[in-house]
XYZ file of C-alpha atoms in Angstrom:
726
model
C 0.433 26.230 -71.605
C -3.007 25.044 -70.620
C -4.586 26.526 -67.498
C -6.690 24.815 -64.913
C -9.991 26.758 -65.306
C -12.698 26.634 -62.745
C -15.400 24.259 -63.443
C -18.832 25.733 -64.463
C -20.385 24.613 -61.159
C -17.652 26.478 -59.232
C -18.104 29.736 -61.162
C -21.807 29.666 -60.660
C -21.755 28.740 -56.975
C -21.802 25.432 -55.181
C -24.909 23.217 -55.512
C -26.385 21.472 -52.493
C -24.124 18.425 -52.624
C -21.058 20.654 -53.073
C -22.079 22.859 -50.152
C -22.440 19.815 -47.914
C -18.913 18.524 -49.087
C -17.422 21.964 -48.477
C -18.939 22.081 -44.943
C -17.593 18.596 -44.135
C -14.174 19.529 -45.574
C -14.290 22.621 -43.385
C -15.266 20.692 -40.309
C -12.451 18.183 -40.499
C -9.754 20.781 -41.267
C -10.994 23.692 -39.244
C -8.635 25.515 -36.911
C -10.698 24.507 -33.824
C -12.891 21.602 -35.081
C -9.841 19.505 -36.124
C -9.186 19.010 -32.389
C -12.742 17.873 -31.787
C -12.486 15.383 -34.784
C -9.306 13.951 -33.405
C -10.659 13.693 -29.808
C -13.790 11.873 -31.124
C -11.611 9.287 -32.960
C -9.421 8.756 -29.930
C -12.553 7.968 -27.911
C -13.752 5.581 -30.602
C -10.320 3.855 -30.639
C -10.407 3.571 -26.873
C -13.596 1.630 -26.966
C -13.125 -0.123 -30.294
C -9.503 -1.304 -29.429
C -10.644 -3.093 -26.270
C -13.312 -4.978 -28.139
C -11.179 -5.803 -31.194
C -9.088 -8.101 -29.118
C -12.203 -10.202 -28.446
C -13.150 -10.797 -32.077
C -11.636 -14.299 -32.017
C -13.963 -15.191 -29.180
C -17.057 -14.937 -31.423
C -15.731 -16.675 -34.499
C -17.580 -19.751 -35.625
C -15.633 -21.977 -37.980
C -17.941 -24.982 -38.066
C -18.581 -25.566 -41.871
C -21.787 -27.440 -41.273
C -23.495 -24.343 -39.997
C -22.926 -22.411 -43.276
C -25.258 -24.392 -45.314
C -28.666 -23.115 -46.570
C -31.689 -24.447 -44.699
C -33.044 -26.292 -47.746
C -29.962 -28.505 -48.180
C -30.482 -32.222 -47.422
C -27.258 -32.266 -45.285
C -28.803 -29.449 -43.170
C -32.015 -31.342 -42.725
C -29.926 -34.323 -41.708
C -28.214 -32.364 -39.059
C -31.480 -31.106 -37.634
C -32.968 -34.693 -37.556
C -29.703 -35.950 -35.787
C -30.004 -33.169 -33.181
C -33.685 -33.695 -32.519
C -33.955 -37.478 -32.404
C -30.427 -38.865 -31.882
C -28.949 -36.493 -29.308
C -26.417 -35.245 -31.716
C -26.977 -31.562 -30.929
C -23.808 -29.565 -30.538
C -21.599 -32.605 -31.214
C -18.655 -33.304 -33.577
C -16.827 -36.493 -33.935
C -12.971 -36.916 -33.538
C -11.547 -40.082 -35.040
C -8.453 -41.254 -33.088
C -6.300 -43.192 -35.504
C -3.673 -45.805 -34.187
C -1.253 -47.328 -36.629
C 1.954 -49.428 -36.447
C 3.798 -50.315 -39.625
C 4.512 -53.915 -38.673
C 1.205 -54.578 -37.079
C -0.607 -53.543 -33.870
C 0.651 -55.527 -30.801
C -1.544 -56.895 -27.931
C -0.296 -54.081 -25.824
C -1.367 -51.583 -28.489
C -4.831 -53.153 -28.570
C -5.031 -53.070 -24.792
C -4.108 -49.440 -24.777
C -6.777 -48.590 -27.361
C -9.427 -50.280 -25.173
C -8.103 -48.392 -22.103
C -8.253 -45.203 -24.064
C -11.793 -45.900 -25.045
C -12.812 -46.301 -21.327
C -10.907 -43.241 -20.315
C -12.348 -41.061 -23.037
C -15.944 -42.408 -22.243
C -15.543 -41.121 -18.674
C -14.522 -37.626 -19.616
C -16.887 -34.734 -19.442
C -18.040 -33.439 -22.876
C -17.586 -36.857 -24.521
C -20.515 -38.879 -25.908
C -20.706 -42.579 -26.342
C -17.547 -44.108 -27.738
C -18.073 -47.095 -29.849
C -15.857 -50.194 -29.842
C -12.615 -49.743 -31.822
C -12.551 -50.715 -35.486
C -9.483 -52.713 -36.521
C -8.132 -53.008 -40.044
C -8.095 -56.335 -41.850
C -4.284 -56.077 -42.138
C -4.119 -55.676 -38.382
C -1.919 -52.520 -38.703
C -4.320 -49.780 -37.733
C -7.391 -49.199 -35.620
C -9.568 -46.128 -34.817
C -12.008 -44.891 -32.243
C -14.846 -42.457 -32.999
C -15.141 -40.041 -30.139
C -18.291 -37.593 -30.130
C -17.213 -34.315 -28.667
C -19.266 -31.496 -27.294
C -19.270 -28.327 -29.313
C -20.670 -24.809 -28.722
C -22.283 -22.796 -31.521
C -20.366 -19.498 -30.577
C -17.231 -20.780 -28.804
C -14.853 -22.927 -30.791
C -12.645 -23.413 -27.800
C -15.106 -25.891 -26.395
C -14.417 -28.293 -29.228
C -10.652 -27.503 -29.519
C -10.287 -28.170 -25.755
C -12.061 -31.492 -26.259
C -9.698 -32.408 -29.208
C -6.772 -31.516 -27.016
C -7.913 -33.639 -24.207
C -8.571 -36.501 -26.427
C -5.109 -36.265 -28.048
C -3.501 -36.077 -24.540
C -5.277 -39.275 -23.536
C -4.402 -41.114 -26.688
C -0.787 -40.158 -26.729
C -0.310 -40.719 -23.023
C 1.552 -44.087 -22.552
C 1.648 -44.839 -26.272
C 4.385 -47.299 -26.902
C 7.264 -46.392 -29.155
C 6.445 -46.846 -32.792
C 2.647 -46.453 -32.288
C 1.504 -43.590 -34.486
C -1.473 -41.745 -33.005
C -3.372 -39.009 -35.035
C -6.652 -37.105 -34.551
C -8.741 -37.002 -37.654
C -12.388 -36.563 -38.488
C -14.509 -33.418 -38.537
C -13.480 -32.362 -35.021
C -9.669 -32.820 -35.851
C -10.149 -30.858 -38.997
C -11.907 -27.961 -37.224
C -9.276 -28.016 -34.358
C -6.512 -27.745 -36.906
C -8.061 -24.681 -38.649
C -8.736 -23.191 -35.281
C -5.063 -23.669 -34.310
C -4.020 -22.071 -37.601
C -6.191 -19.025 -37.145
C -5.478 -18.583 -33.380
C -3.294 -15.491 -33.060
C -3.287 -14.968 -36.781
C -5.228 -11.755 -36.602
C -2.261 -10.010 -34.888
C 0.261 -11.568 -37.094
C -1.454 -10.611 -40.264
C -2.017 -7.029 -39.143
C 1.547 -6.710 -38.188
C 2.751 -8.071 -41.592
C 0.350 -5.954 -43.407
C 1.489 -2.879 -41.602
C 5.109 -3.822 -42.134
C 4.578 -4.184 -45.915
C 2.558 -0.911 -46.186
C 5.375 0.864 -44.080
C 7.977 -0.113 -46.633
C 5.872 0.916 -49.599
C 4.923 4.248 -48.019
C 8.625 4.945 -47.399
C 9.407 4.334 -50.980
C 6.404 6.432 -52.116
C 6.854 9.473 -49.878
C 10.642 9.364 -49.485
C 10.074 10.890 -46.138
C 11.207 9.469 -42.791
C 8.127 10.903 -41.014
C 5.112 11.240 -43.379
C 4.421 7.440 -43.650
C 3.771 7.223 -39.945
C 0.626 9.423 -40.183
C -1.463 7.454 -42.643
C -0.186 4.165 -41.092
C -1.347 5.288 -37.715
C -4.722 6.348 -39.017
C -5.140 3.016 -40.788
C -4.186 0.977 -37.716
C -6.644 2.791 -35.433
C -9.371 2.552 -38.026
C -8.982 -1.213 -38.289
C -9.263 -1.493 -34.491
C -12.510 0.475 -34.515
C -13.815 -1.662 -37.462
C -12.966 -4.908 -35.593
C -14.626 -3.605 -32.450
C -17.926 -2.823 -34.390
C -17.864 -6.292 -35.933
C -17.372 -7.909 -32.477
C -20.363 -6.097 -30.959
C -22.620 -7.055 -33.932
C -21.373 -10.697 -33.765
C -21.884 -10.891 -29.920
C -25.232 -9.233 -29.813
C -26.911 -9.144 -33.211
C -26.040 -12.671 -34.625
C -23.613 -11.560 -37.317
C -21.684 -14.639 -38.522
C -17.939 -14.133 -38.288
C -15.496 -16.867 -39.106
C -11.696 -16.990 -39.368
C -11.859 -16.079 -43.084
C -14.045 -12.935 -42.705
C -11.941 -11.763 -39.716
C -8.667 -11.859 -41.508
C -10.242 -10.444 -44.725
C -11.487 -7.468 -42.527
C -8.026 -6.791 -41.168
C -6.276 -7.059 -44.673
C -9.005 -5.012 -46.511
C -8.966 -2.260 -43.784
C -5.197 -1.832 -44.072
C -5.197 -1.993 -47.943
C -8.176 0.089 -48.712
C -7.310 2.592 -45.939
C -3.810 3.088 -47.295
C -5.230 3.586 -50.833
C -7.597 6.308 -49.594
C -4.828 7.928 -47.599
C -2.545 7.969 -50.666
C -5.157 9.720 -52.627
C -6.010 12.269 -50.073
C -2.334 13.182 -49.198
C -1.479 13.460 -52.799
C -4.201 16.049 -53.379
C -3.348 17.775 -50.193
C 0.228 18.124 -51.292
C -1.016 19.613 -54.618
C -3.078 22.171 -52.693
C -0.278 23.147 -50.362
C 1.610 24.612 -53.495
C -1.508 26.735 -54.164
C -2.449 27.795 -50.558
C -0.346 29.472 -47.924
C -2.803 28.340 -45.293
C -2.632 24.652 -44.731
C -6.196 24.557 -43.380
C -7.501 25.954 -46.718
C -5.303 23.615 -48.586
C -6.718 20.604 -46.711
C -10.384 21.891 -47.097
C -9.861 22.038 -50.909
C -8.134 18.648 -50.953
C -10.908 16.897 -48.965
C -13.610 18.692 -51.013
C -12.055 17.693 -54.349
C -10.978 14.141 -53.380
C -14.072 13.161 -51.293
C -16.452 12.361 -54.215
C -14.042 9.767 -55.742
C -13.167 8.290 -52.276
C -16.829 8.176 -51.394
C -17.779 6.597 -54.710
C -15.065 3.952 -54.147
C -16.184 3.262 -50.559
C -19.882 3.230 -51.608
C -19.248 0.859 -54.512
C -17.257 -1.684 -52.376
C -19.652 -1.388 -49.414
C -22.916 -1.773 -51.343
C -21.341 -4.533 -53.542
C -20.322 -6.558 -50.526
C -23.643 -6.039 -48.927
C -25.183 -7.892 -51.832
C -23.680 -10.993 -50.187
C -26.431 -10.942 -47.666
C -28.764 -12.459 -50.458
C -26.375 -15.479 -50.442
C -27.770 -18.892 -49.330
C -24.813 -19.706 -47.051
C -24.335 -18.139 -43.637
C -20.603 -17.635 -44.261
C -21.514 -15.644 -47.381
C -24.206 -13.620 -45.654
C -21.856 -12.760 -42.798
C -18.916 -11.755 -45.026
C -20.808 -8.972 -46.712
C -21.639 -6.899 -43.608
C -18.197 -7.565 -42.166
C -16.397 -6.124 -45.205
C -18.916 -3.300 -45.547
C -18.303 -2.264 -41.910
C -14.683 -2.289 -42.477
C -14.906 -0.067 -45.644
C -17.280 2.432 -43.935
C -15.147 2.794 -40.886
C -11.972 3.183 -42.902
C -13.574 5.685 -45.173
C -14.650 7.817 -42.285
C -11.232 7.631 -40.751
C -9.347 8.564 -43.775
C -11.562 11.469 -44.609
C -11.831 12.808 -41.078
C -9.099 11.630 -38.633
C -6.385 11.678 -41.275
C -7.011 15.297 -42.397
C -7.173 16.381 -38.713
C -3.824 14.806 -38.037
C -2.198 16.180 -41.091
C -3.477 19.753 -40.561
C -2.480 19.621 -36.882
C 1.089 18.528 -37.776
C 1.612 21.005 -40.473
C 3.896 20.828 -43.490
C 7.058 19.566 -41.761
C 6.116 15.795 -42.005
C 6.776 16.031 -45.796
C 10.477 16.735 -45.093
C 12.713 16.663 -47.014
C 10.334 17.443 -49.842
C 8.219 20.127 -48.136
C 5.626 21.674 -50.469
C 5.890 25.440 -50.298
C 3.258 27.888 -51.277
C 4.003 29.276 -54.823
C 2.009 32.382 -55.820
C 0.328 31.832 -59.044
C 0.058 28.095 -58.651
C -3.767 28.239 -58.981
C -2.918 27.620 -62.636
C -1.630 24.126 -63.446
C 2.079 23.858 -63.440
C 3.755 21.905 -66.095
C 4.353 18.311 -65.241
C 7.693 16.709 -65.019
C 8.701 14.651 -68.095
C 8.344 11.467 -66.130
C 7.057 8.079 -66.899
C 3.383 8.981 -66.785
C 3.958 11.917 -69.156
C 5.364 9.351 -71.662
C 2.520 6.924 -71.109
C 0.036 9.680 -71.825
C 1.977 10.478 -74.854
C 1.816 6.953 -76.053
C -1.838 6.647 -75.357
C -2.469 10.053 -77.028
C -0.566 9.102 -80.154
C -2.042 5.606 -80.838
C -5.192 5.201 -78.762
C -6.670 2.448 -81.105
C -3.561 0.327 -81.062
C -3.020 0.818 -77.311
C -6.487 -0.370 -76.294
C -6.463 -3.238 -78.866
C -3.120 -4.575 -77.570
C -4.219 -4.222 -73.910
C -7.519 -5.976 -74.515
C -5.724 -8.785 -76.486
C -3.312 -9.244 -73.544
C -6.135 -9.552 -71.064
C -8.069 -11.884 -73.371
C -4.967 -14.122 -73.692
C -4.625 -14.315 -69.923
C -8.248 -14.991 -69.673
C -7.709 -18.276 -71.633
C -6.027 -19.596 -68.473
C -9.459 -19.994 -66.912
C -9.876 -23.237 -68.943
C -7.283 -24.681 -66.568
C -9.268 -23.837 -63.366
C -10.092 -27.010 -61.319
C -12.442 -26.974 -58.370
C -12.974 -29.400 -55.616
C -10.133 -29.306 -53.078
C -9.720 -32.378 -50.851
C -8.839 -32.199 -47.109
C -5.157 -33.111 -48.089
C -5.122 -30.041 -50.479
C -6.401 -27.425 -47.901
C -3.188 -26.852 -46.061
C 0.279 -25.601 -47.018
C 1.813 -27.321 -44.011
C 1.411 -30.794 -42.412
C -1.505 -31.022 -39.904
C -2.730 -33.936 -37.796
C -6.154 -34.379 -39.343
C -4.631 -34.782 -42.817
C -2.109 -37.396 -41.635
C -4.807 -39.180 -39.799
C -7.010 -39.254 -42.885
C -4.101 -40.660 -44.926
C -3.608 -43.417 -42.314
C -7.232 -44.355 -42.547
C -7.224 -44.467 -46.264
C -4.204 -46.695 -46.213
C -5.793 -49.355 -43.967
C -9.619 -48.868 -44.153
C -12.096 -48.068 -46.816
C -11.296 -44.345 -47.402
C -14.692 -43.176 -46.184
C -14.547 -44.874 -42.842
C -13.815 -41.695 -40.836
C -16.908 -39.947 -42.096
C -19.741 -42.327 -43.247
C -22.722 -40.945 -45.074
C -25.898 -40.831 -42.826
C -29.318 -41.553 -44.200
C -32.327 -40.447 -42.082
C -35.652 -42.098 -43.055
C -39.096 -42.746 -41.375
C -39.263 -46.104 -39.732
C -41.649 -47.304 -42.309
C -39.238 -46.930 -45.167
C -36.126 -48.076 -43.267
C -35.862 -51.495 -44.972
C -36.336 -50.136 -48.488
C -33.797 -47.316 -47.833
C -31.209 -49.756 -46.540
C -31.520 -52.004 -49.520
C -31.437 -48.975 -52.017
C -28.232 -47.641 -50.396
C -26.496 -51.074 -50.279
C -26.953 -51.521 -54.012
C -25.367 -47.990 -54.895
C -21.948 -48.229 -56.552
C -19.378 -46.704 -54.370
C -20.985 -47.702 -51.108
C -18.636 -50.089 -49.222
C -21.101 -51.173 -46.549
C -24.350 -49.924 -45.038
C -26.184 -50.736 -41.778
C -28.866 -49.550 -39.585
C -27.580 -47.432 -36.713
C -30.783 -47.329 -34.576
C -34.195 -45.846 -34.576
C -35.628 -42.895 -32.327
C -38.659 -40.868 -32.492
C -40.058 -42.618 -35.585
C -36.815 -42.002 -37.617
C -34.085 -44.560 -38.516
C -30.472 -43.682 -39.071
C -28.514 -45.683 -41.696
C -24.791 -45.289 -41.928
C -23.024 -45.942 -45.223
C -19.216 -46.328 -45.380
C -18.008 -44.991 -48.803
C -15.180 -46.496 -50.772
C -13.605 -43.122 -51.478
C -12.297 -40.429 -49.065
C -15.147 -38.068 -47.929
C -14.018 -34.975 -49.643
C -13.278 -36.332 -53.088
C -15.246 -35.859 -56.230
C -15.861 -39.703 -56.318
C -17.381 -39.641 -52.902
C -19.692 -36.710 -53.871
C -20.822 -38.700 -56.935
C -21.681 -41.593 -54.667
C -23.841 -39.382 -52.406
C -25.664 -38.134 -55.534
C -26.216 -41.666 -56.677
C -27.512 -42.584 -53.150
C -29.983 -39.666 -53.320
C -31.199 -40.725 -56.701
C -31.601 -44.337 -55.542
C -33.684 -43.199 -52.576
C -35.797 -40.962 -54.790
C -36.614 -44.039 -56.859
C -37.149 -46.458 -53.873
C -40.737 -45.290 -53.474
C -42.800 -45.098 -50.298
C -41.314 -43.333 -47.241
C -37.868 -44.184 -48.488
C -38.304 -41.552 -51.223
C -38.498 -38.860 -48.377
C -35.188 -39.934 -46.921
C -32.358 -37.268 -46.602
C -28.626 -37.960 -47.031
C -26.237 -36.147 -44.695
C -22.674 -36.537 -43.402
C -19.495 -34.716 -44.221
C -19.473 -35.625 -47.935
C -23.126 -34.529 -48.319
C -22.108 -31.152 -46.517
C -19.385 -30.626 -49.127
C -21.667 -31.499 -51.986
C -24.382 -29.083 -50.779
C -21.853 -26.440 -50.154
C -20.531 -26.576 -53.733
C -24.183 -26.523 -55.041
C -24.925 -23.548 -52.852
C -21.925 -21.682 -54.085
C -22.917 -22.329 -57.734
C -26.396 -20.994 -57.075
C -24.837 -17.895 -55.277
C -22.680 -17.129 -58.303
C -25.776 -17.157 -60.646
C -27.558 -14.746 -58.209
C -24.836 -12.489 -56.809
C -22.567 -11.886 -59.717
C -25.243 -10.110 -61.928
C -26.421 -8.300 -58.722
C -22.814 -7.104 -57.984
C -22.428 -5.938 -61.625
C -25.789 -4.067 -61.463
C -24.553 -2.208 -58.328
C -21.285 -1.141 -59.776
C -22.950 -0.004 -62.960
C -25.432 2.059 -61.031
C -22.723 3.610 -58.941
C -20.685 4.487 -62.076
C -23.701 6.044 -63.733
C -24.386 8.152 -60.733
C -20.719 9.178 -60.347
C -19.963 9.981 -63.897
C -23.565 11.056 -64.913
C -23.211 9.117 -68.170
C -24.161 5.851 -69.698
C -21.415 5.059 -72.267
C -18.535 5.426 -69.925
C -20.040 3.240 -67.246
C -20.684 0.398 -69.658
C -17.258 0.743 -71.021
C -15.704 0.585 -67.487
C -17.954 -2.299 -66.460
C -16.778 -4.230 -69.544
C -13.166 -3.579 -68.652
C -13.392 -4.834 -65.157
C -15.202 -8.043 -66.176
C -12.382 -8.683 -68.761
C -9.811 -7.848 -66.131
C -11.426 -10.403 -63.725
C -11.385 -13.062 -66.295
C -7.770 -12.307 -67.000
C -6.985 -12.359 -63.338
C -8.692 -15.784 -62.888
C -6.759 -17.168 -65.840
C -3.356 -15.844 -64.706
C -3.954 -16.939 -61.127
C -4.941 -20.442 -62.259
C -1.626 -20.739 -64.106
C 0.185 -19.497 -61.138
C -1.602 -22.034 -58.844
C -0.490 -24.732 -61.225
C 3.051 -23.648 -60.963
C 3.007 -23.568 -57.199
C 1.558 -27.138 -57.035
C -1.949 -26.127 -55.789
C -4.011 -26.487 -58.953
C -7.399 -27.100 -57.405
C -9.479 -24.299 -55.746
C -12.358 -24.145 -53.502
C -15.499 -23.139 -55.453
C -16.134 -20.164 -53.274
C -12.873 -18.620 -54.531
C -14.626 -17.602 -57.815
C -17.300 -15.530 -56.023
C -14.801 -14.113 -53.602
C -12.402 -13.171 -56.415
C -15.251 -11.613 -58.460
C -16.467 -9.519 -55.630
C -13.273 -8.096 -54.551
C -11.645 -7.662 -57.926
C -14.758 -6.010 -59.544
C -15.491 -3.867 -56.528
C -11.862 -3.085 -55.806
C -10.610 -3.081 -59.375
C -13.156 -0.568 -60.477
C -11.782 1.809 -57.629
C -8.794 2.743 -59.628
C -10.922 3.429 -62.717
C -13.038 5.594 -60.490
C -10.090 7.549 -59.272
C -8.871 8.060 -62.856
C -12.265 8.935 -64.456
C -13.223 11.339 -61.510
C -10.151 13.290 -62.203
C -10.508 12.996 -65.949
C -14.132 14.269 -65.749
C -12.764 17.248 -63.686
C -10.035 17.869 -66.204
C -12.280 17.615 -69.244
C -14.718 20.187 -67.993
C -11.702 22.578 -67.854
C -9.628 21.535 -70.759
C -11.692 19.619 -73.279
C -12.031 15.977 -73.953
C -8.611 14.907 -75.320
C -6.383 17.097 -73.190
C -8.586 16.258 -70.146
C -8.212 12.532 -70.559
C -4.429 12.673 -71.017
C -4.035 15.222 -68.100
C -6.158 12.890 -65.832
C -3.943 9.947 -66.710
C -0.780 11.817 -66.142
C -1.808 13.449 -62.799
C -3.248 10.245 -61.279
C -0.585 7.918 -62.731
C 1.929 7.791 -59.767
C -0.462 7.817 -56.791
C -2.991 5.370 -58.240
C -0.237 3.109 -59.178
C 1.236 3.280 -55.768
C -2.232 2.515 -54.312
C -2.533 -0.501 -56.461
C 0.813 -1.856 -55.533
C 0.146 -1.284 -51.843
C -3.267 -3.112 -52.056
C -1.690 -6.064 -54.059
C 1.100 -6.359 -51.612
C -1.246 -6.249 -48.643
C -3.309 -9.123 -50.018
C -0.086 -11.069 -50.545
C 0.188 -11.111 -46.836
C -2.583 -13.708 -46.793
C 0.117 -16.196 -47.978
C 1.168 -16.260 -44.214
C -1.853 -18.196 -43.420
C -0.916 -21.813 -43.986
C -4.014 -22.763 -45.880
C -4.276 -23.074 -49.671
C -7.511 -21.131 -49.724
C -5.897 -18.100 -48.149
C -2.948 -18.345 -50.393
C -4.999 -18.482 -53.441
C -7.255 -15.625 -52.232
C -4.321 -13.375 -51.670
C -2.645 -14.140 -55.025
C -5.856 -13.832 -57.106
C -6.619 -10.426 -55.698
C -3.099 -9.339 -56.016
C -2.796 -10.410 -59.604
C -6.188 -8.772 -60.415
C -5.355 -5.503 -58.694
C -2.030 -5.262 -60.657
C -3.722 -5.919 -63.877
C -6.192 -3.225 -63.218
C -3.456 -0.816 -62.136
C -0.972 -1.254 -64.942
C -3.217 -2.403 -67.923
C -6.837 -1.375 -67.510
C -6.482 1.936 -65.689
C -3.243 2.997 -67.403
C -3.809 1.960 -70.975
C -7.116 0.268 -71.867
C -9.495 2.792 -70.222
C -7.857 6.140 -71.271
C -7.196 4.755 -74.866
C -10.877 3.660 -75.174
C -12.007 7.159 -73.870
C -9.898 8.834 -76.484
C -10.984 6.525 -79.224
C -14.699 6.847 -78.477
C -14.246 10.547 -78.030
C -16.588 13.024 -76.279
C -19.464 10.507 -76.919
C -18.107 8.479 -73.957
C -19.894 11.065 -71.722
C -23.207 10.625 -73.426
C -25.992 11.662 -72.766
C -24.069 14.369 -70.902
C -21.633 16.837 -72.549
C -18.468 17.915 -70.829
C -16.693 19.758 -73.460
C -15.503 23.117 -72.198
C -12.556 23.900 -74.445
C -11.641 23.384 -78.012
C -9.882 20.016 -78.760
C -6.091 20.207 -78.961
C -4.555 18.781 -82.225
C -3.689 15.169 -81.971
C 0.041 15.599 -82.209
C 0.327 18.541 -79.594
C 1.616 17.356 -76.200
C -0.402 17.881 -73.053
C 0.573 19.976 -70.230
C -1.208 18.496 -67.174
C -1.204 19.508 -63.567
C 1.529 18.454 -61.375
C 2.404 14.838 -62.186
C 3.143 13.918 -58.637
C -0.331 14.466 -57.294
C -3.445 12.384 -57.141
C -7.070 12.490 -57.687
């Protein structure tokens, strides 16, 4: 039977990093210091919990504020605010429709609503109603006041407008609120209170999975409590930075913070508890067992947290405010959760002793310093398969991933407003009514801002553009003229975006001051957003890959292994996108928002490499003691159960995003879940260990980890306990 020998560094004495790790481990698990650690976290939770409840107050979900400053649509917004009194304003479109035609009473009510709305606070000038040619519909455009950091100002305005329009409406008159303000209000209503619902659902899912994992009626409560408290502290930190440091937080980044905190925190807890249980067999004193568990698991957990944190911080180099804000929000969550799982959780476990593991309480077994034979379970069989046919195993796994990656050819981008929700909302129904009775772009005309001297040329150029239904001058102020152009297609369609591009090309060729005109409006915002997202992909994807590669090199102190691992996670990402695209098609949501590709890449590469880090960190430890072949197989067997549990927990946690009734949230959750499962069951379990065996000890080049003679290829491995983790 193979024995677990001490690593050379342990025999020679701890180096500086190891000494610091050992001191930290002793601090969080010490007989007296554990109480100080717990008290500190209780104080942090007391402050952070009270602030976490205010996170929704600082969310900004206005899509127009996310654009880069260089975009034409952003310049248009600035000109509108400076010269046309459009600052902090968003338009709600009140749509009235009757299937057999509007009556005189309906038209009278619409005029009365216009007068009533114009007299309300926070409402700008309300233009005369537009009536459709078929006489079956009309709409009012109502400018509503907004606030850059308080969405409630706009949503209250939309609610007030809806109440006015619906009050006294005759039976059969359909009233809907569409336009940009209506769309924002629908999103705000969806996200209102969603933080608590998502956190509750995520914790419920994790509870079930922890019960199945630990088979203990008590143990699951400890990591779950630590994860919940850590998520509250993280939300509190994000609130403080959003309120006082200008950090951009929106509904998306807020719920990702919660889900990621629960998922990643549970992963780290699973790994630490698994190692702690292993050491409880070896040490009679639980304080010593925890100190060893923290010392040996901390490098892998720290590498994981650092990889995710630094990779997400790369988003600050994005061009959109939403992207720039998401990076720090996620990084804060990861850092807080890492600190909690490596300090608060160890302190709690040591304070409570061994009894929470009941009925499977790990008892000290003298002589357990040497590795005990692993049970002949599923991971022993998997390791045996990989050990017998490594070349065939990695070839089949790679071929399966490549086949799934072919699904990327079915990816369609460019969601319309109607495709953004999984339930019926007012703004979508209002847009459908407008499209049925008016030119589809009536609710959100394109806006051209041009110097007065070029106004005539700009108007003529725009009128001649294919796809423009009508165009007219909407006034001049401060030396600038605004031209509004009603498009023939709905504002969020690909056809409308093509029309805006043709408008910009036509203005560029108009000469004179017309050539300096900028085109804004909702369609232009969507077009510029898509362009900015494409630019971000070109910049951020290579940057994130570089960060992951550097972190792997520093962790493994090798070059070949990190390159192999990086290639595996990229292939896994492509397979995840392909598989998810096929799944989206089956669910009836084939089109994705362009930002999903960068979102998926970030989380699947940063999170997906985690499981490989957990595997290879333990493999590296085992190789130093056993030799390459036996070390790889021992690492796979030992980490199999806990890392698989961690992957299932994280995937299930992200599936909770399906509770948010938006297509983007559903797709985000499913994409990450699919990718994590592929990393867990194919990449980490088969592809990586098989490649490591096939390449041989050269995988650690330029280092050399061999410390024992290689076991013959046909001889079975006797790893450490198969129910423990990294």
